[in-house]
PDB file of C-alpha atoms in Angstrom:
ATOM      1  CA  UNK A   1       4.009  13.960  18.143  1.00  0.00           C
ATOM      2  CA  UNK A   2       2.219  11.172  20.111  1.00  0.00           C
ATOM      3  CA  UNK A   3       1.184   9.311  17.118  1.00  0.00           C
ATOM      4  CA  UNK A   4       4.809   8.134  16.183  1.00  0.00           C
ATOM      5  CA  UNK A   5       5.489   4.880  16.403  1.00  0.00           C
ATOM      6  CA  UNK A   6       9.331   3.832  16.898  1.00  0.00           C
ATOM      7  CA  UNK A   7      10.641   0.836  15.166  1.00  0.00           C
ATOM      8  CA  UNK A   8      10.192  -1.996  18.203  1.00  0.00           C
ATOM      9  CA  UNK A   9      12.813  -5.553  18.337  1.00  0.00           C
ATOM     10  CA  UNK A  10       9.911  -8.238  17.501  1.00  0.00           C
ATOM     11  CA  UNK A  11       9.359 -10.584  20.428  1.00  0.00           C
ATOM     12  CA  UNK A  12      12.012 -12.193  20.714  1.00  0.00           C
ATOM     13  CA  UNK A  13      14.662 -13.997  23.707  1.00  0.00           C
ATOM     14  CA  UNK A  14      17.279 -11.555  25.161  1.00  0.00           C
ATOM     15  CA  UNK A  15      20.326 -12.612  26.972  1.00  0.00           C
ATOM     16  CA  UNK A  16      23.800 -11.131  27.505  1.00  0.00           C
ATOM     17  CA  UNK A  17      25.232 -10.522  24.120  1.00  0.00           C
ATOM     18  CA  UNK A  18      22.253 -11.872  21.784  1.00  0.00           C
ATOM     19  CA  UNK A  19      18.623 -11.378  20.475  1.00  0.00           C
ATOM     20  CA  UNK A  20      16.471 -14.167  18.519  1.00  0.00           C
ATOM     21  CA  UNK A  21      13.406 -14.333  17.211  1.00  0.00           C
ATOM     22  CA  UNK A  22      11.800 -15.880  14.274  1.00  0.00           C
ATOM     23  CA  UNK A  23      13.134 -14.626  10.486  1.00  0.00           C
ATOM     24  CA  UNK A  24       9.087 -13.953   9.662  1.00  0.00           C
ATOM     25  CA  UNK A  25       8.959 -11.163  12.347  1.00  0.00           C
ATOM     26  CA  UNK A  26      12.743  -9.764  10.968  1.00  0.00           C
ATOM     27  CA  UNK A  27      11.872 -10.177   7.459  1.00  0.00           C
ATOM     28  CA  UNK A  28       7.967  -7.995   8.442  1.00  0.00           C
ATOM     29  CA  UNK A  29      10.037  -5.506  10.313  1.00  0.00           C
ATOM     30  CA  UNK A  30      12.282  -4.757   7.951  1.00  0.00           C
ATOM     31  CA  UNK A  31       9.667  -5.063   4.625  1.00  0.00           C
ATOM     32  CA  UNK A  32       7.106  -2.313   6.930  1.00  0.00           C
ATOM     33  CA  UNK A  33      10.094   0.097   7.626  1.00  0.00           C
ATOM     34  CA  UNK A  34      11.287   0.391   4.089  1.00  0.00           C
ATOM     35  CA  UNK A  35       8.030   0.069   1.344  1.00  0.00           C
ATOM     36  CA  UNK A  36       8.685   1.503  -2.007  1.00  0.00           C
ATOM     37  CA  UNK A  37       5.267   3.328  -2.405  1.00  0.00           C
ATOM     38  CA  UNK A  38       4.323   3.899  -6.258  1.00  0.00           C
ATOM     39  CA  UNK A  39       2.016   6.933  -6.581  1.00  0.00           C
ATOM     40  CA  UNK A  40      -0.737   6.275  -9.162  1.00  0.00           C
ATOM     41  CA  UNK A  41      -2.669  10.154  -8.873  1.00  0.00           C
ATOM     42  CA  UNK A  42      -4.967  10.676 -11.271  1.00  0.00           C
ATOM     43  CA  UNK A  43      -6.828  13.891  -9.332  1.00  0.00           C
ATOM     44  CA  UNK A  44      -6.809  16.108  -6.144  1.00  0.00           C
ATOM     45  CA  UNK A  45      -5.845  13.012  -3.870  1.00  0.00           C
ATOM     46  CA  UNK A  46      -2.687  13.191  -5.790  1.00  0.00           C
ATOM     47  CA  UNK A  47      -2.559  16.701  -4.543  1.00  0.00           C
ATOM     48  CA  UNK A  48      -2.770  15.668  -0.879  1.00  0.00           C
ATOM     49  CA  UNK A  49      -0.366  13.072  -1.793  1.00  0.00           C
ATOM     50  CA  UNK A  50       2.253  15.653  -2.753  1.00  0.00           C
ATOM     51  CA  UNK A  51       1.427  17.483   0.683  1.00  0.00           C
ATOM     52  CA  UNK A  52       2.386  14.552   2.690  1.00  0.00           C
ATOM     53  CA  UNK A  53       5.459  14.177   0.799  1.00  0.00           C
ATOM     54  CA  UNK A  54       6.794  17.739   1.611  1.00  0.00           C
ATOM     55  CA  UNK A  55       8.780  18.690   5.080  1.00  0.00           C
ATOM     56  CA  UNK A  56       5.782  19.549   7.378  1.00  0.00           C
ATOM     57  CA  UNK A  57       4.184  16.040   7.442  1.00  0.00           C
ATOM     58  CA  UNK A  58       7.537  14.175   6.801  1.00  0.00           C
ATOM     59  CA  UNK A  59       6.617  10.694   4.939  1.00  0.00           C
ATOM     60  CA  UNK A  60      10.226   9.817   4.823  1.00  0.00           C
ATOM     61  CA  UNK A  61      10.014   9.031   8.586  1.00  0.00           C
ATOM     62  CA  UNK A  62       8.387   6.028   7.826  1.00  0.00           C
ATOM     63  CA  UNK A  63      10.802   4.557   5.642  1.00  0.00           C
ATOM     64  CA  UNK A  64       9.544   5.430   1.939  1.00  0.00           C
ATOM     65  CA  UNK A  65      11.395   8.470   1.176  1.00  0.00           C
ATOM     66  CA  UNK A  66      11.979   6.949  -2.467  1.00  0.00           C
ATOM     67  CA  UNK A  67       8.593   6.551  -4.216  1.00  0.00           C
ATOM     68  CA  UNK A  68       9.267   4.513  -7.256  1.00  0.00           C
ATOM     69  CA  UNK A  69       7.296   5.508 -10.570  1.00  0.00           C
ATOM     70  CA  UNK A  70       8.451   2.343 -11.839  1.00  0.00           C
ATOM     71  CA  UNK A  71       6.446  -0.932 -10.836  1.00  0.00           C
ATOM     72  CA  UNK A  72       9.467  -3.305 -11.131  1.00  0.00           C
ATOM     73  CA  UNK A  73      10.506  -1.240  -8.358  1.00  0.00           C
ATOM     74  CA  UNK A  74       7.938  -0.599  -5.992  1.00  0.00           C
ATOM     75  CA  UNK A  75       5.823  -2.937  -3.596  1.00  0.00           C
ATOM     76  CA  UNK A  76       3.097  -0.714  -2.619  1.00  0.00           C
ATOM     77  CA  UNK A  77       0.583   0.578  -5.161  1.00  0.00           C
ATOM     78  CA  UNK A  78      -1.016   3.740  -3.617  1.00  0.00           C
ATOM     79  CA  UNK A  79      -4.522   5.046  -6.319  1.00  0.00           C
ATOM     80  CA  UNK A  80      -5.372   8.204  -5.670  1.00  0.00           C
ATOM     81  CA  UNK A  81      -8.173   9.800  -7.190  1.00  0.00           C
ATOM     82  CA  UNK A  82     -10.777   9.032 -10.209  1.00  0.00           C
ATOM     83  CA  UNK A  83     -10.063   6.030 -12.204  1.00  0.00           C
ATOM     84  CA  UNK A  84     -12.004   5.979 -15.688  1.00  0.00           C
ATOM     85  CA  UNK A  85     -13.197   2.603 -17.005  1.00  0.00           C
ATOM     86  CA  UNK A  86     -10.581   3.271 -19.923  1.00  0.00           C
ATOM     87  CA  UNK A  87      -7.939   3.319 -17.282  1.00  0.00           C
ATOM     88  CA  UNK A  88      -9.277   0.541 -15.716  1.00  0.00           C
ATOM     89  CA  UNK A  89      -6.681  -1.502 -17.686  1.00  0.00           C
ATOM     90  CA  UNK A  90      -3.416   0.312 -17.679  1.00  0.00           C
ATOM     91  CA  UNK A  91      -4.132   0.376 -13.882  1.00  0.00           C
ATOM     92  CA  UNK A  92      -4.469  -3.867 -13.776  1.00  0.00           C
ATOM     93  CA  UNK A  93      -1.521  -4.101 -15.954  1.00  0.00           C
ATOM     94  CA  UNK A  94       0.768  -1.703 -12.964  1.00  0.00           C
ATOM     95  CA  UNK A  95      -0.195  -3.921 -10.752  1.00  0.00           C
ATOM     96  CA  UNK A  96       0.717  -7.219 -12.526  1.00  0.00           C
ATOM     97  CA  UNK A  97       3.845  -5.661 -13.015  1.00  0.00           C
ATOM     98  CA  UNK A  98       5.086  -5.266  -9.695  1.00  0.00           C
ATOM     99  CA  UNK A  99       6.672  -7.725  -7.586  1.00  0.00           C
ATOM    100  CA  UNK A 100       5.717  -9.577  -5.221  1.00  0.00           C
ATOM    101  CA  UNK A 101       4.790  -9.462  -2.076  1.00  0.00           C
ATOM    102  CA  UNK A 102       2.804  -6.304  -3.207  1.00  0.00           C
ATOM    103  CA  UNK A 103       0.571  -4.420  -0.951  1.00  0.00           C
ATOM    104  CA  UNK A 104      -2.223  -1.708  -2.621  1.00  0.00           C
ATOM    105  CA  UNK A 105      -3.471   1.653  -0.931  1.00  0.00           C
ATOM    106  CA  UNK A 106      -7.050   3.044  -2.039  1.00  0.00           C
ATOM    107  CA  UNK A 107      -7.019   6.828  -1.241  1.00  0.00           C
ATOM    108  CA  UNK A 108      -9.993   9.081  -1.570  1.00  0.00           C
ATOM    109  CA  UNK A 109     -13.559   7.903  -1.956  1.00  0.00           C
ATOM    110  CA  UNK A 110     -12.703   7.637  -5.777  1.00  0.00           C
ATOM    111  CA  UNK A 111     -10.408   5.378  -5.848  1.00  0.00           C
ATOM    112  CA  UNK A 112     -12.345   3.435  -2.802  1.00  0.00           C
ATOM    113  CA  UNK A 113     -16.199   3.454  -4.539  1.00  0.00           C
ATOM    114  CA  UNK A 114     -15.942   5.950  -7.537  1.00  0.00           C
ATOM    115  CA  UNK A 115     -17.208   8.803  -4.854  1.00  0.00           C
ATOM    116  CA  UNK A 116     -19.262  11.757  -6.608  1.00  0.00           C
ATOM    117  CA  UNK A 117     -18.984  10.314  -9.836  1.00  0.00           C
ATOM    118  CA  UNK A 118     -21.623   7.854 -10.162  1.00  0.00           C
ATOM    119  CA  UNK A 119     -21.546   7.616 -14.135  1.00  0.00           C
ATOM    120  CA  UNK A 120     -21.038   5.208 -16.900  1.00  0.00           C
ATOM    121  CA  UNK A 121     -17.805   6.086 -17.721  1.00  0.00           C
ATOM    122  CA  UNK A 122     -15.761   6.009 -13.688  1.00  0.00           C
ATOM    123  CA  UNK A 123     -15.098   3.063 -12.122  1.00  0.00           C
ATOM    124  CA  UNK A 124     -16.754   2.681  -9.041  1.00  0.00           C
ATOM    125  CA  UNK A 125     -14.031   1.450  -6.612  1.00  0.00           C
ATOM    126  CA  UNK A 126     -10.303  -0.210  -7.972  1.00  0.00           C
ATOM    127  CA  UNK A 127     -11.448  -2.982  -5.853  1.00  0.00           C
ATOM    128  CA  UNK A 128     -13.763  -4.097  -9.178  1.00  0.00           C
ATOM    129  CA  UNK A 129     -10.351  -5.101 -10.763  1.00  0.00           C
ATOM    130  CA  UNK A 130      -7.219  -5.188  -8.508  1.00  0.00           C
ATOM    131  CA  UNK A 131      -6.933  -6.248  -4.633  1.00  0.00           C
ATOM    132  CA  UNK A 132      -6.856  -3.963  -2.295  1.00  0.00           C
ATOM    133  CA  UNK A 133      -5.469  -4.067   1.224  1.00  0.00           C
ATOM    134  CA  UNK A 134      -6.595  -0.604   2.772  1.00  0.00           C
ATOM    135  CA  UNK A 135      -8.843   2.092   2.474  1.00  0.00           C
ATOM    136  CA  UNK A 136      -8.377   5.723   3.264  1.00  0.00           C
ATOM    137  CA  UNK A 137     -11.727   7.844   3.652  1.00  0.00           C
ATOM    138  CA  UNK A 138     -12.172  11.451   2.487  1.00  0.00           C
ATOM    139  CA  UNK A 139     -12.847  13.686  -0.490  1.00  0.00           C
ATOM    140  CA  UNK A 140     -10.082  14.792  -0.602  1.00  0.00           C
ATOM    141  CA  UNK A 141      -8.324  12.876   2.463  1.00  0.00           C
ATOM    142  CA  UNK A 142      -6.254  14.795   4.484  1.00  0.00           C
ATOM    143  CA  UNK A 143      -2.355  13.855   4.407  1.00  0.00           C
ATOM    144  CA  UNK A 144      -2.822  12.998   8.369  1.00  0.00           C
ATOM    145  CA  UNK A 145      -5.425  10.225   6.933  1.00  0.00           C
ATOM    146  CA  UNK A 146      -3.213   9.507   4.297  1.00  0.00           C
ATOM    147  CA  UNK A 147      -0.392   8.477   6.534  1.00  0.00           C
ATOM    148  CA  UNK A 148      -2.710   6.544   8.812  1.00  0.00           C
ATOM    149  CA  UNK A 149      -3.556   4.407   5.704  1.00  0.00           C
ATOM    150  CA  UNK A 150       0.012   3.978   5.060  1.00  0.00           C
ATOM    151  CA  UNK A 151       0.974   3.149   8.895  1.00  0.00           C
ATOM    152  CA  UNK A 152      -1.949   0.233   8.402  1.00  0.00           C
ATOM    153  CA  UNK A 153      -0.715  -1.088   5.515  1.00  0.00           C
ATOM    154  CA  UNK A 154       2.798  -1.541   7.932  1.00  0.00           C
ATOM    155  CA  UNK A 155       0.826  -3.298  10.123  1.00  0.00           C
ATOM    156  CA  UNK A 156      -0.225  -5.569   7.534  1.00  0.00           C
ATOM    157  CA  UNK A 157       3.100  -6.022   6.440  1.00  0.00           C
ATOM    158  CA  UNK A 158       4.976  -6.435   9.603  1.00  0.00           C
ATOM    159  CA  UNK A 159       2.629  -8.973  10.453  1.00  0.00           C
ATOM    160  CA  UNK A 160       2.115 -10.855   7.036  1.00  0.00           C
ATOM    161  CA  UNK A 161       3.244 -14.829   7.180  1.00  0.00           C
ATOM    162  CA  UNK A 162       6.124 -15.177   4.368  1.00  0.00           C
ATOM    163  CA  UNK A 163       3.998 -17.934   3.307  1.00  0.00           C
ATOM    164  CA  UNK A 164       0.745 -15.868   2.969  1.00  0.00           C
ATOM    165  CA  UNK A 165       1.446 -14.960  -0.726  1.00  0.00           C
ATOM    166  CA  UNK A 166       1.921 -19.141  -1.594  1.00  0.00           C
ATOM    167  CA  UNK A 167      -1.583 -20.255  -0.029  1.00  0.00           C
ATOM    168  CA  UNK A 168      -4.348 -21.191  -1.885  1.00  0.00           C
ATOM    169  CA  UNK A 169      -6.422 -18.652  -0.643  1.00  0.00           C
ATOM    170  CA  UNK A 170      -4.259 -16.008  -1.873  1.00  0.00           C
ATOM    171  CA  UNK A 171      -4.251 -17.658  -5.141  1.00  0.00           C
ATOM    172  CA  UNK A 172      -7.616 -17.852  -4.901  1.00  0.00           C
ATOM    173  CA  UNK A 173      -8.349 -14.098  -4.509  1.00  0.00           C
ATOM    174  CA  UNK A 174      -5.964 -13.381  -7.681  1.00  0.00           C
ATOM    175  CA  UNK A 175      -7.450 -15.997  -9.826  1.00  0.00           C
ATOM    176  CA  UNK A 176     -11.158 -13.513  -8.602  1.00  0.00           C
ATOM    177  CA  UNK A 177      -9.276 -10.874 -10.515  1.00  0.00           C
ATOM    178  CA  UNK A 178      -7.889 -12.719 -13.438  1.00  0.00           C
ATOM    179  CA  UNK A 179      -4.616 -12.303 -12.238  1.00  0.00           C
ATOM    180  CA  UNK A 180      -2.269 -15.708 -12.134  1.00  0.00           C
TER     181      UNK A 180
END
């Protein structure tokens, strides 16, 4: 039970009666502690998935008890398992669809570099057509990897700029994708 990490106050100045800090280091605590993940499972990772959603691992304890199979509605876009070329495009268009700021999770060596299937027809990696923030390792990945994935992508979240998202670098890296 070691590896649980308690919400923390940002850094901040304390006196008698009152906390402040900046709104960016609010805004990031509150965004990591409360991500709407959207499951896209397309094999056995999805399995694992569905393991780490049950009691004995417990995702709800970090704050995404409600996964959203609606991409209006989520803000982090977790691909688990084998992604056909055909798919390739439904995939891009969930994606475009959600909201930003939007944060994606590759899970399995499928979804992170096509893993066993090396063929004509399997897309090696989502990365060839969406951003993607973190990868978790494993054929399948074990739901303890799984959540460590997800605990990195809070760390990218609680410490994202609210401005990050406006730059011209992140603009940049969409226009990569065709994505405006």
């Amino acid at each position: 039970m070691s590896d649980i990490k308690l919400v923390e106050a940002p850094a901040g100045i304390q006196g008698e009666g009152f906390f402040a800090t900046s709104l960016d280091k609010v805004i990031g605590m509150a965004r990591a502690n409360s991500l709407w993940p959207l499951p896209f499972a397309t094999s056995c990772c999805g399995i694992e998935f569905m393991a780490t959603m049950g009691a004995h691992y417990d995702f709800s304890r970090f704050g995404s008890e409600r996964p959203s199979f609606s991409p209006r509605q989520a803000d982090l876009l977790m691909v688990m398992g084998t992604i056909a070329k055909k798919m390739a495009p439904v995939l891009k268009q969930v994606y475009i669809q959600m909201a930003e700021p939007r944060w994606v999770l590759a899970v399995g060596a499928c979804a992170s570099s096509g893993g066993i299937f090396d063929t004509y027809s399997v897309l090696q990696g989502i990365d060839e057509i969406i951003p993607v923030d973190v990868y978790v390792p494993g054929c399948p990945p074990r739901p303890e990897a799984i959540i460590n994935g997800f605990n990195k992508i809070q760390d990218i979240v609680r410490n994202e700029s609210l401005r990050r998202r406006d730059s011209p670098e992140y603009t940049e890296l969409l226009a990569k994708y065709g994505i405006q």
